[in-house]
Short mmCIF file of C-alpha atoms in Angstrom, two decimals:
data_model
loop_
_atom_site.label_atom_id
_atom_site.label_comp_id
_atom_site.label_asym_id
_atom_site.label_seq_id
_atom_site.Cartn_x
_atom_site.Cartn_y
_atom_site.Cartn_z
CA MET C 1 -3.79 38.86 197.87
CA SER C 2 0.05 40.46 198.27
CA GLY C 3 1.74 38.52 201.49
CA VAL C 4 -0.44 35.97 201.96
CA PRO C 5 1.20 32.06 201.03
CA ILE C 6 -1.50 30.75 199.75
CA LEU C 7 -0.01 27.73 198.05
CA SER C 8 1.58 26.83 201.26
CA LEU C 9 -1.58 27.31 203.61
CA MET C 10 -2.95 25.38 200.65
CA LEU C 11 -0.57 22.37 201.21
CA ALA C 12 -1.04 22.65 204.97
CA ILE C 13 -4.39 22.29 205.69
CA PRO C 14 -4.72 19.11 204.05
CA THR C 15 -1.84 17.69 205.52
CA VAL C 16 -2.80 19.02 209.21
CA ALA C 17 -6.46 17.37 208.64
CA ALA C 18 -5.02 14.05 207.50
CA ILE C 19 -3.37 14.06 210.92
CA ALA C 20 -6.41 14.95 212.97
CA CYS C 21 -8.17 11.91 210.65
CA LEU C 22 -6.20 9.62 212.09
CA PHE C 23 -7.00 10.19 215.47
CA ALA C 24 -10.38 10.92 215.06
CA GLY C 25 -13.27 8.14 215.41
CA ASP C 26 -15.24 7.23 211.59
CA ARG C 27 -17.98 10.24 211.63
CA ASN C 28 -15.21 12.88 212.43
CA ALA C 29 -13.29 11.62 210.14
CA ARG C 30 -15.32 11.75 207.50
CA LEU C 31 -16.11 15.52 208.05
CA ILE C 32 -13.11 16.45 208.73
CA ALA C 33 -11.75 15.47 205.60
CA LEU C 34 -14.65 16.94 203.80
CA ALA C 35 -14.14 20.31 205.32
CA ALA C 36 -10.30 20.36 204.86
CA THR C 37 -11.32 20.04 200.92
CA LEU C 38 -13.79 22.15 201.09
CA VAL C 39 -11.66 24.98 202.26
CA ASP C 40 -8.19 24.41 200.13
CA PHE C 41 -11.45 24.50 196.63
CA ALA C 42 -12.19 27.96 198.35
CA LEU C 43 -8.56 28.08 198.03
CA GLY C 44 -8.05 27.52 194.75
CA VAL C 45 -10.87 29.80 193.40
CA MET C 46 -9.70 32.37 194.82
CA LEU C 47 -6.31 31.36 193.25
CA TRP C 48 -8.14 31.65 189.97
CA ALA C 49 -9.96 34.63 191.09
CA ASN C 50 -6.62 36.46 191.73
CA PHE C 51 -4.47 35.37 189.08
CA ASP C 52 -3.25 37.87 186.45
CA ILE C 53 -3.99 36.96 182.64
CA GLY C 54 -1.14 38.18 180.77
CA GLY C 55 1.14 39.51 183.90
CA ALA C 56 4.30 37.79 184.44
CA GLN C 57 4.00 33.66 183.64
CA TRP C 58 5.45 32.69 187.16
CA GLN C 59 3.43 34.10 190.28
CA PHE C 60 2.09 33.72 194.11
CA VAL C 61 5.93 32.78 194.20
CA GLU C 62 7.58 31.53 197.69
CA SER C 63 11.15 30.61 198.01
CA ALA C 64 12.83 28.95 201.26
CA PRO C 65 16.50 27.29 201.16
CA LEU C 66 16.52 24.19 203.60
CA PHE C 67 20.19 22.19 202.57
CA GLY C 68 22.38 22.38 199.46
CA ARG C 69 20.56 22.83 196.67
CA PHE C 70 17.14 21.73 197.71
CA ASN C 71 15.06 24.46 197.68
CA TYR C 72 11.38 24.94 199.29
CA ALA C 73 9.92 26.74 195.88
CA LEU C 74 6.11 27.02 195.10
CA GLY C 75 4.55 29.15 192.09
CA ILE C 76 2.44 28.76 189.70
CA ASP C 77 1.48 29.65 185.81
CA GLY C 78 -1.66 28.92 184.13
CA MET C 79 -1.37 25.34 183.26
CA ALA C 80 -0.42 24.61 186.64
CA LEU C 81 -3.84 26.60 188.12
CA MET C 82 -5.92 24.95 185.76
CA LEU C 83 -4.77 21.61 186.88
CA ILE C 84 -4.44 22.70 190.72
CA MET C 85 -8.21 23.41 190.45
CA LEU C 86 -8.95 19.88 188.49
CA SER C 87 -7.88 18.35 191.47
CA VAL C 88 -9.16 20.53 194.65
CA PHE C 89 -12.91 20.66 192.48
CA LEU C 90 -11.99 16.20 192.62
CA MET C 91 -11.21 15.44 196.00
CA PRO C 92 -14.16 17.19 197.96
CA LEU C 93 -16.54 14.82 195.60
CA CYS C 94 -13.55 11.68 195.75
CA ILE C 95 -14.92 12.03 199.96
CA LEU C 96 -18.87 12.23 199.24
CA ALA C 97 -18.23 9.20 197.27
CA SER C 98 -16.94 7.09 199.89
CA TRP C 99 -19.55 8.02 202.65
CA GLU C 100 -21.49 5.30 202.91
CA SER C 101 -19.53 2.85 200.58
CA ILE C 102 -15.96 2.94 203.18
CA THR C 103 -16.63 1.06 206.48
CA LYS C 104 -13.49 0.12 208.01
CA ARG C 105 -10.27 1.84 208.96
CA VAL C 106 -12.08 5.52 207.56
CA GLY C 107 -9.89 7.66 209.24
CA LEU C 108 -6.97 6.13 207.55
CA TYR C 109 -8.39 6.18 204.56
CA MET C 110 -9.46 9.60 204.96
CA ALA C 111 -5.60 10.56 205.56
CA MET C 112 -4.36 8.80 202.95
CA PHE C 113 -6.53 10.60 200.45
CA LEU C 114 -5.90 13.93 202.07
CA ILE C 115 -1.88 13.07 202.00
CA MET C 116 -3.35 12.56 198.01
CA GLU C 117 -4.21 15.86 197.65
CA VAL C 118 -0.82 17.14 199.31
CA VAL C 119 1.42 15.38 196.95
CA MET C 120 -1.21 16.38 193.58
CA ILE C 121 -1.64 19.99 194.25
CA GLY C 122 2.17 19.95 195.19
CA VAL C 123 3.75 18.72 192.00
CA PHE C 124 1.88 20.92 190.04
CA MET C 125 3.19 24.25 192.63
CA ALA C 126 6.91 22.72 192.77
CA GLN C 127 9.27 24.94 191.33
CA ASP C 128 12.38 23.26 192.60
CA LEU C 129 13.38 20.15 190.52
CA LEU C 130 13.91 17.34 194.03
CA LEU C 131 10.86 18.76 195.50
CA PHE C 132 9.02 18.20 192.04
CA TYR C 133 10.47 14.09 192.69
CA VAL C 134 9.67 14.28 196.16
CA PHE C 135 5.32 15.01 195.02
CA PHE C 136 5.44 13.49 192.23
CA GLU C 137 7.06 9.97 193.56
CA ALA C 138 5.49 10.43 197.24
CA GLY C 139 1.83 9.95 195.21
CA LEU C 140 2.68 6.02 195.04
CA ILE C 141 2.15 5.58 198.44
CA PRO C 142 -1.15 7.00 199.21
CA MET C 143 -2.24 5.05 196.43
CA TYR C 144 -1.04 1.95 196.76
CA PHE C 145 -2.37 1.57 200.65
CA ILE C 146 -5.85 2.84 199.03
CA ILE C 147 -5.66 -0.32 196.37
CA GLY C 148 -4.00 -2.36 198.79
CA ILE C 149 -6.32 -2.10 201.35
CA TRP C 150 -9.92 -1.26 200.11
CA GLY C 151 -10.09 -2.75 196.83
CA GLY C 152 -11.19 -5.69 195.70
CA ALA C 153 -10.10 -9.21 195.51
CA ASN C 154 -7.13 -9.33 193.69
CA ARG C 155 -6.55 -5.94 195.56
CA ILE C 156 -2.47 -6.90 196.16
CA TYR C 157 -1.65 -7.64 192.81
CA ALA C 158 -2.72 -4.63 191.18
CA ALA C 159 -1.43 -2.38 193.67
CA PHE C 160 1.90 -4.31 194.04
CA LYS C 161 2.15 -3.56 190.10
CA PHE C 162 1.07 -0.30 190.23
CA PHE C 163 4.27 0.53 192.81
CA LEU C 164 6.84 -0.86 190.69
CA TYR C 165 5.81 0.07 187.26
CA THR C 166 5.92 3.52 188.36
CA LEU C 167 8.69 3.11 190.64
CA LEU C 168 10.44 1.59 188.17
CA GLY C 169 10.58 4.30 185.26
CA SER C 170 10.86 6.86 187.94
CA VAL C 171 14.93 5.56 188.94
CA LEU C 172 15.43 6.93 185.16
CA MET C 173 14.23 10.41 185.71
CA LEU C 174 15.49 10.31 188.75
CA ILE C 175 18.94 9.83 187.19
CA ALA C 176 18.43 12.05 184.30
CA MET C 177 17.19 14.70 186.84
CA ILE C 178 20.65 14.40 188.92
CA ALA C 179 22.38 14.99 185.24
CA MET C 180 20.85 18.13 184.66
CA ILE C 181 21.45 19.47 188.55
CA ARG C 182 25.24 18.66 187.58
CA GLU C 183 25.26 20.17 183.74
CA ALA C 184 22.96 23.24 184.79
CA GLY C 185 24.70 23.86 188.43
CA THR C 186 20.66 25.01 189.88
CA THR C 187 17.73 22.89 190.57
CA ASP C 188 14.97 26.27 190.04
CA ILE C 189 12.70 24.65 187.11
CA PRO C 190 11.70 28.46 185.84
CA THR C 191 16.20 28.90 185.19
CA LEU C 192 16.47 25.12 183.67
CA LEU C 193 13.27 26.14 180.96
CA ASN C 194 15.78 28.62 179.58
CA TYR C 195 18.92 26.45 180.30
CA ASN C 196 19.80 25.07 176.73
CA PHE C 197 21.39 21.34 177.35
CA PRO C 198 23.66 20.08 175.04
CA PRO C 199 21.47 18.21 171.90
CA GLU C 200 23.36 15.09 172.47
CA MET C 201 22.54 15.61 175.88
CA GLN C 202 18.92 16.02 175.55
CA THR C 203 18.59 12.99 174.07
CA TRP C 204 19.53 10.59 176.76
CA LEU C 205 17.44 12.96 179.03
CA TRP C 206 14.36 12.83 177.39
CA LEU C 207 14.55 9.36 177.07
CA GLY C 208 14.75 9.20 180.71
CA PHE C 209 11.82 11.66 181.79
CA PHE C 210 10.15 9.67 179.31
CA ALA C 211 10.31 6.37 180.94
CA SER C 212 8.68 7.20 183.50
CA LEU C 213 6.10 10.05 182.38
CA ALA C 214 5.24 7.59 179.58
CA VAL C 215 4.13 4.69 182.62
CA LYS C 216 2.55 7.40 184.78
CA MET C 217 0.13 8.51 182.30
CA PRO C 218 0.36 5.59 180.67
CA MET C 219 0.96 4.97 177.25
CA TRP C 220 1.25 1.98 174.70
CA PRO C 221 2.74 -0.70 176.09
CA VAL C 222 3.41 0.57 179.56
CA HIS C 223 -0.56 0.74 180.44
CA THR C 224 -1.15 -2.59 181.43
CA TRP C 225 -1.49 -1.75 185.21
CA LEU C 226 -3.65 0.57 184.94
CA PRO C 227 -6.96 -0.99 183.94
CA ASP C 228 -5.91 -3.54 187.21
CA ALA C 229 -5.29 -0.42 189.23
CA HIS C 230 -8.73 0.88 188.41
CA VAL C 231 -10.81 -2.63 188.43
CA GLN C 232 -9.61 -3.47 192.30
CA ALA C 233 -9.54 0.38 193.53
CA PRO C 234 -12.35 1.33 195.34
CA THR C 235 -14.90 4.16 193.35
CA ALA C 236 -12.96 7.03 194.73
CA GLY C 237 -10.13 5.64 194.37
CA SER C 238 -10.80 5.10 190.47
CA MET C 239 -12.07 8.36 190.28
CA ILE C 240 -9.00 10.31 191.74
CA LEU C 241 -6.57 7.81 189.79
CA ALA C 242 -8.31 8.77 186.33
CA GLY C 243 -9.08 12.50 187.15
CA VAL C 244 -5.82 13.78 188.33
CA LEU C 245 -3.17 11.09 188.91
CA LEU C 246 -3.17 10.68 185.14
CA LYS C 247 -2.44 13.90 184.49
CA LEU C 248 0.56 14.31 186.42
CA GLY C 249 2.50 12.36 183.69
CA SER C 250 0.99 14.65 180.67
CA TYR C 251 1.93 17.61 182.19
CA GLY C 252 5.65 16.26 183.08
CA PHE C 253 5.73 16.13 179.28
CA ILE C 254 4.85 20.01 179.01
CA ARG C 255 6.74 21.03 181.59
CA PHE C 256 9.81 19.62 181.30
CA MET C 257 10.73 17.23 178.47
CA MET C 258 9.10 19.48 175.89
CA PRO C 259 11.05 23.06 176.77
CA MET C 260 13.78 21.47 178.51
CA PHE C 261 14.82 19.44 175.62
CA PRO C 262 13.31 21.04 172.26
CA GLU C 263 15.84 19.41 170.00
CA ALA C 264 15.06 15.92 171.56
CA SER C 265 11.19 16.17 171.43
CA ALA C 266 11.74 16.97 167.88
CA GLU C 267 13.95 14.09 166.78
CA PHE C 268 11.28 11.75 169.33
CA MET C 269 7.98 13.51 167.48
CA TRP C 270 7.48 10.28 165.58
CA LEU C 271 8.05 7.95 168.41
CA VAL C 272 5.88 9.29 170.51
CA PHE C 273 3.11 9.66 167.48
CA ALA C 274 3.41 6.41 166.43
CA LEU C 275 2.92 4.75 170.19
CA SER C 276 0.20 6.87 170.23
CA MET C 277 -1.35 5.69 166.90
CA VAL C 278 -1.18 2.48 168.19
CA ALA C 279 -2.75 2.94 171.73
CA VAL C 280 -5.83 4.96 170.38
CA VAL C 281 -6.66 1.86 168.04
CA TYR C 282 -5.85 -0.89 169.76
CA THR C 283 -7.26 0.17 173.05
CA SER C 284 -10.68 1.35 172.03
CA LEU C 285 -10.86 -2.23 169.97
CA VAL C 286 -10.12 -4.03 173.70
CA ALA C 287 -12.68 -1.46 175.15
CA LEU C 288 -14.76 -2.57 172.93
CA VAL C 289 -15.14 -6.42 173.98
CA GLN C 290 -15.20 -5.77 177.92
CA SER C 291 -17.83 -7.32 180.24
CA ASP C 292 -16.47 -5.44 183.02
CA MET C 293 -17.48 -1.67 183.06
CA LYS C 294 -14.32 -0.26 185.12
CA LYS C 295 -12.36 -2.25 182.28
CA LEU C 296 -13.94 -0.28 179.67
CA ILE C 297 -13.84 3.28 181.05
CA ALA C 298 -10.00 2.24 181.98
CA TYR C 299 -9.10 1.54 178.70
CA SER C 300 -11.00 4.24 177.12
CA SER C 301 -8.91 6.23 179.48
CA VAL C 302 -5.39 4.88 177.69
CA ALA C 303 -7.28 5.92 174.61
CA HIS C 304 -7.84 9.38 175.49
CA MET C 305 -4.47 10.15 176.62
CA ALA C 306 -3.08 8.45 174.09
CA ILE C 307 -4.55 11.85 172.18
CA VAL C 308 -3.29 14.12 174.81
CA THR C 309 0.38 13.25 173.54
CA ALA C 310 -0.53 13.20 169.96
CA GLY C 311 -1.38 16.58 170.46
CA LEU C 312 1.06 17.74 173.23
CA TYR C 313 4.00 16.24 170.28
CA ALA C 314 1.98 17.88 167.31
CA LEU C 315 4.37 20.69 168.97
CA ASN C 316 2.14 23.72 168.51
CA GLN C 317 0.07 26.03 169.29
CA GLN C 318 -3.42 24.47 168.49
CA GLY C 319 -2.10 21.11 169.41
CA ILE C 320 -1.38 21.97 173.01
CA GLU C 321 -4.14 23.79 173.92
CA GLY C 322 -5.84 20.95 172.70
CA ALA C 323 -4.34 18.69 174.86
CA LEU C 324 -4.20 20.32 178.11
CA ILE C 325 -8.16 20.82 177.52
CA ILE C 326 -8.60 17.10 177.03
CA MET C 327 -6.38 16.75 180.48
CA LEU C 328 -9.17 19.12 182.43
CA SER C 329 -11.95 17.78 180.48
CA HIS C 330 -10.80 13.85 181.24
CA GLY C 331 -10.37 14.43 184.16
CA VAL C 332 -13.87 15.44 185.11
CA VAL C 333 -15.48 13.47 182.82
CA SER C 334 -13.79 9.55 183.81
CA ALA C 335 -14.01 10.43 187.04
CA ALA C 336 -17.94 10.88 186.52
CA LEU C 337 -17.97 7.72 184.95
CA PHE C 338 -16.43 5.80 187.50
CA PHE C 339 -18.63 7.11 189.73
CA CYS C 340 -22.02 6.42 187.64
CA VAL C 341 -20.27 2.72 187.87
CA GLY C 342 -19.69 2.76 191.60
CA VAL C 343 -23.69 4.02 191.76
CA ILE C 344 -24.71 1.15 190.61
CA TYR C 345 -22.30 -1.07 191.93
CA ASP C 346 -23.17 -0.28 195.47
CA ARG C 347 -26.72 -1.39 194.77
CA LEU C 348 -26.13 -4.85 193.15
CA HIS C 349 -22.36 -5.43 193.82
CA THR C 350 -21.79 -6.44 190.26
CA ARG C 351 -19.70 -4.31 187.21
CA GLU C 352 -20.62 -6.74 184.81
CA ILE C 353 -22.80 -5.05 182.25
CA ASP C 354 -24.86 -7.78 181.17
CA ARG C 355 -26.47 -7.70 184.91
CA TYR C 356 -28.03 -4.72 184.22
CA GLY C 357 -30.43 -3.15 181.49
CA GLY C 358 -33.38 -0.73 181.21
CA LEU C 359 -32.36 1.52 184.38
CA ALA C 360 -34.06 3.84 182.51
CA VAL C 361 -37.55 2.79 183.60
CA ASN C 362 -36.71 2.89 187.21
CA MET C 363 -33.39 5.08 187.57
CA PRO C 364 -34.61 7.99 184.75
CA ALA C 365 -32.00 10.73 186.71
CA TYR C 366 -29.28 8.38 187.04
CA ALA C 367 -29.86 7.53 183.33
CA LEU C 368 -29.89 10.96 182.46
CA PHE C 369 -26.50 11.89 183.81
CA PHE C 370 -25.10 9.24 182.43
CA MET C 371 -25.94 9.82 179.24
CA LEU C 372 -24.12 13.33 180.02
CA PHE C 373 -20.60 11.85 180.76
CA THR C 374 -21.04 9.24 178.05
CA MET C 375 -21.77 12.01 175.41
CA ALA C 376 -19.17 14.20 176.74
CA SER C 377 -16.67 10.98 176.31
CA ILE C 378 -17.62 10.88 173.02
CA GLY C 379 -17.26 14.44 171.78
CA LEU C 380 -20.47 15.67 170.97
CA PRO C 381 -20.55 19.29 170.68
CA GLY C 382 -21.49 21.49 173.55
CA THR C 383 -19.77 19.48 175.93
CA SER C 384 -15.68 19.39 177.33
CA GLY C 385 -14.47 16.54 175.10
CA PHE C 386 -15.75 18.64 171.79
CA VAL C 387 -13.26 21.32 172.35
CA GLY C 388 -10.18 19.47 173.11
CA GLU C 389 -10.47 17.08 170.54
CA PHE C 390 -11.60 19.74 168.18
CA LEU C 391 -8.01 21.46 168.59
CA SER C 392 -6.03 18.65 169.03
CA LEU C 393 -7.02 17.22 165.83
CA ALA C 394 -6.10 20.27 164.12
CA GLY C 395 -3.25 20.88 165.44
CA ILE C 396 -2.17 17.15 164.87
CA TYR C 397 -3.33 17.30 161.17
CA GLU C 398 -1.00 20.47 160.82
CA ALA C 399 2.01 18.20 161.88
CA SER C 400 0.46 15.13 159.73
CA SER C 401 -2.81 14.18 158.20
CA THR C 402 -2.01 10.67 158.46
CA VAL C 403 -1.51 11.10 162.89
CA ALA C 404 -4.65 12.72 162.60
CA PHE C 405 -6.51 10.41 160.37
CA VAL C 406 -5.97 7.40 162.84
CA CYS C 407 -6.73 9.36 165.74
CA THR C 408 -10.05 10.00 164.31
CA THR C 409 -10.45 6.55 163.83
CA GLY C 410 -10.22 5.97 167.22
CA ILE C 411 -12.43 8.78 168.40
CA ILE C 412 -15.51 7.49 166.05
CA LEU C 413 -13.85 3.49 168.26
CA GLY C 414 -14.91 5.75 171.29
CA ALA C 415 -18.69 6.35 170.15
CA ALA C 416 -19.08 2.49 169.15
CA TYR C 417 -18.10 1.23 172.26
CA MET C 418 -19.04 3.98 175.08
CA LEU C 419 -22.76 3.99 173.17
CA TYR C 420 -22.93 -0.04 173.33
CA LEU C 421 -22.30 0.14 177.00
CA TYR C 422 -24.98 2.88 177.77
CA ARG C 423 -27.26 0.92 174.95
CA ARG C 424 -26.76 -2.96 177.83
CA ILE C 425 -26.95 -0.80 180.86
CA VAL C 426 -29.73 1.78 180.80
CA PHE C 427 -32.29 0.76 177.43
CA GLY C 428 -34.07 -2.33 176.98
CA GLU C 429 -36.44 -4.65 178.83
CA LEU C 430 -36.54 -3.89 182.59
CA THR C 431 -37.13 -8.33 183.33
CA LYS C 432 -34.43 -8.64 186.56
CA ASP C 433 -36.04 -8.28 189.72
CA ASP C 434 -33.04 -6.80 191.28
CA VAL C 435 -32.33 -4.23 189.01
CA LYS C 436 -36.10 -3.36 189.20
CA ALA C 437 -35.50 -2.93 193.15
CA MET C 438 -32.41 -0.38 193.12
CA PRO C 439 -33.71 3.31 193.73
CA ASP C 440 -32.79 6.31 191.72
CA LEU C 441 -30.65 8.36 192.62
CA ASN C 442 -30.11 10.23 196.65
CA PRO C 443 -29.14 13.30 197.27
CA ARG C 444 -25.44 12.50 198.35
CA GLU C 445 -25.17 11.11 194.46
CA TRP C 446 -26.89 14.38 193.11
CA ALA C 447 -24.46 16.47 195.15
CA ILE C 448 -21.89 14.59 193.37
CA LEU C 449 -23.04 14.19 189.87
CA ALA C 450 -24.19 17.80 189.41
CA PRO C 451 -21.04 19.98 189.99
CA LEU C 452 -19.38 17.32 187.52
CA ALA C 453 -21.90 17.69 185.00
CA ALA C 454 -22.18 21.67 185.31
CA VAL C 455 -18.43 21.91 184.58
CA ALA C 456 -18.50 19.02 181.75
CA LEU C 457 -21.18 21.91 180.24
CA TRP C 458 -19.33 24.89 181.24
CA MET C 459 -15.91 23.70 179.27
CA GLY C 460 -18.25 22.94 175.98
CA VAL C 461 -20.01 25.86 175.70
CA TYR C 462 -17.48 28.16 177.19
CA PRO C 463 -13.94 27.21 176.57
CA GLU C 464 -12.10 30.42 177.13
CA SER C 465 -12.22 30.51 180.29
CA PHE C 466 -9.79 27.88 180.87
CA LEU C 467 -8.09 28.81 177.66
CA ALA C 468 -7.05 31.86 178.77
CA PRO C 469 -4.90 31.35 181.77
CA MET C 470 -2.90 28.69 179.79
CA ARG C 471 -2.69 29.97 176.42
CA GLY C 472 0.28 32.10 177.30
CA ASP C 473 1.95 29.58 178.63
CA VAL C 474 1.38 27.32 175.69
CA THR C 475 3.20 30.40 173.69
CA THR C 476 5.65 30.51 175.41
CA VAL C 477 6.93 26.06 175.43
CA VAL C 478 5.76 26.65 171.22
CA ALA C 479 8.14 29.69 171.37
CA ARG C 480 11.14 27.58 172.61
CA LEU C 481 10.12 24.60 170.20
CA ALA C 482 10.47 26.43 166.85
CA PRO C 483 13.80 26.48 166.03
CA ALA C 484 13.96 22.32 166.27
CA LYS C 485 10.38 22.60 165.26
CA PRO C 486 11.66 22.29 161.35
CA ALA C 487 13.94 19.52 162.12
CA GLY C 488 10.60 17.78 163.47
CA ASP C 489 8.36 17.90 160.65
CA ALA C 490 10.94 16.71 158.72
CA HIS C 491 10.73 13.47 160.21
CA LEU C 492 7.33 13.58 159.14
CA ALA C 493 6.51 15.41 155.93
CA ALA C 494 9.96 14.78 153.88
CA GLY C 495 11.87 17.43 154.97
CA LYS C 496 9.38 19.96 154.29
CA PRO C 497 10.33 22.40 157.15
CA LYS C 498 7.75 24.96 158.22
CA PRO C 499 9.64 28.35 158.74
CA ALA C 500 5.67 30.14 159.42
CA ALA C 501 5.15 27.86 162.02
CA ALA C 502 9.12 28.77 163.70
CA GLY C 503 8.50 32.40 163.22
CA HIS C 504 4.97 32.68 164.59
CA GLY C 505 6.01 30.89 167.64
CA GLU C 506 8.64 33.30 168.32
CA ALA C 507 6.78 36.43 167.57
CA SER C 508 4.24 34.54 169.79
CA GLY C 509 6.85 34.33 172.92
CA GLU C 510 7.96 37.70 172.38
CA ALA C 511 4.58 38.85 173.13
CA HIS C 512 3.89 36.97 176.08
CA HIS C 513 7.02 37.62 177.69
CA ALA C 514 5.86 40.99 177.37
CA GLY C 515 2.68 40.66 178.76
CA GLY C 516 0.43 40.60 175.74
CA VAL C 517 -1.55 37.36 175.51
CA GLN C 518 -4.09 37.65 173.22
#
């Protein structure tokens, strides 16, 4: 694929399609959006097929100066590749999920989703700090309109809350970026990843990034916008919000905060662990008492993302790899769960759990898919959830057994609320007449759920196909953190540094730069 600007093509196709949707009729807008997202997915598969595992860290690089220090610079590593694949995989399924439920302003709706695809994959492709910020912030706009125009009864409140929460934190991140550019004299992300910022400056830069990325994930206690946004958003909006947009925050952690500010990352290890532990337990308990299906799954997302932050800040290979797999798994499984809610909402127009019961009788195919995704959310071996949680907990345990114990408690609570949800909806007596009349899955719903189920099982059975492209990049991050890591462990292990871990990180980092990925 030498000479083919595949990354620019992946950005250009949905952009052109979004403009076309604005001037097309309802049916044509749906077809244009579906075709554009399927073409982008095909290009993503080509990207994955041609990615050289063990080769250069940055591949498919494109660069052109724009003005001043602002450059149009694109490129991907293994971590970005996997998150781009997650985005382009989910997007055509979101278009199909909206096929019948969205009936007003269809062209604008499809255009908003296509713009969303551009900014999401642009975040993962950007190799210029200012370009990253533009894509990162631009994601607010289509999501704001998707919630505010096509959402539920309280959509305006939810849209404004989502916008204000995420915008406020991002202003602080912009200030931190300006300080970085003044200090390093460049906006080039690969250069900044190897720049040694002064330790006292790292503290303030870390806090500036944390203010934005913690809201985006979201971390406790700045998570309250998420349940409102999910409840009010249309089904496809919830799918892409949970599937990809929440991952922009955790991507920022591992792309910027950890390798660029290693000393500060080690210094604030205790803070991330503390917030993650509270989030895992608190949001799981809140999920247990929810009567709205969407709210329950939204709170479960906060708990899962808390395990991601804890795994990342274990600052070791297993923890970071596990966090990345959870990000991919949660993207697939949470999107599937929100669609499962949408399937029965479209039939009965309520998300109240007590209105259902006995769906296994008249919707057996639905019950089967819902069971699979429930088990994957819990982390049943053989599903995508198990691999990420096992690796993350192993990495967290190496850093702190206390944090690992609390996170494991959250996983047990997760099993409680997900199985409780499933039992009340699918099992029991089928007594309500309107529930009896609900038909099973139609071909369009099969076409959405079957690929999601296949990927959830694929990740659970053969996770190496997803880990292999990312492993070398994780090793590079661990090597970058290695000199600061003993100080970070000292916060948790009463001053017991682990020089062996640092040595392993350095050795692994050298192996990666030499092109040897195990």
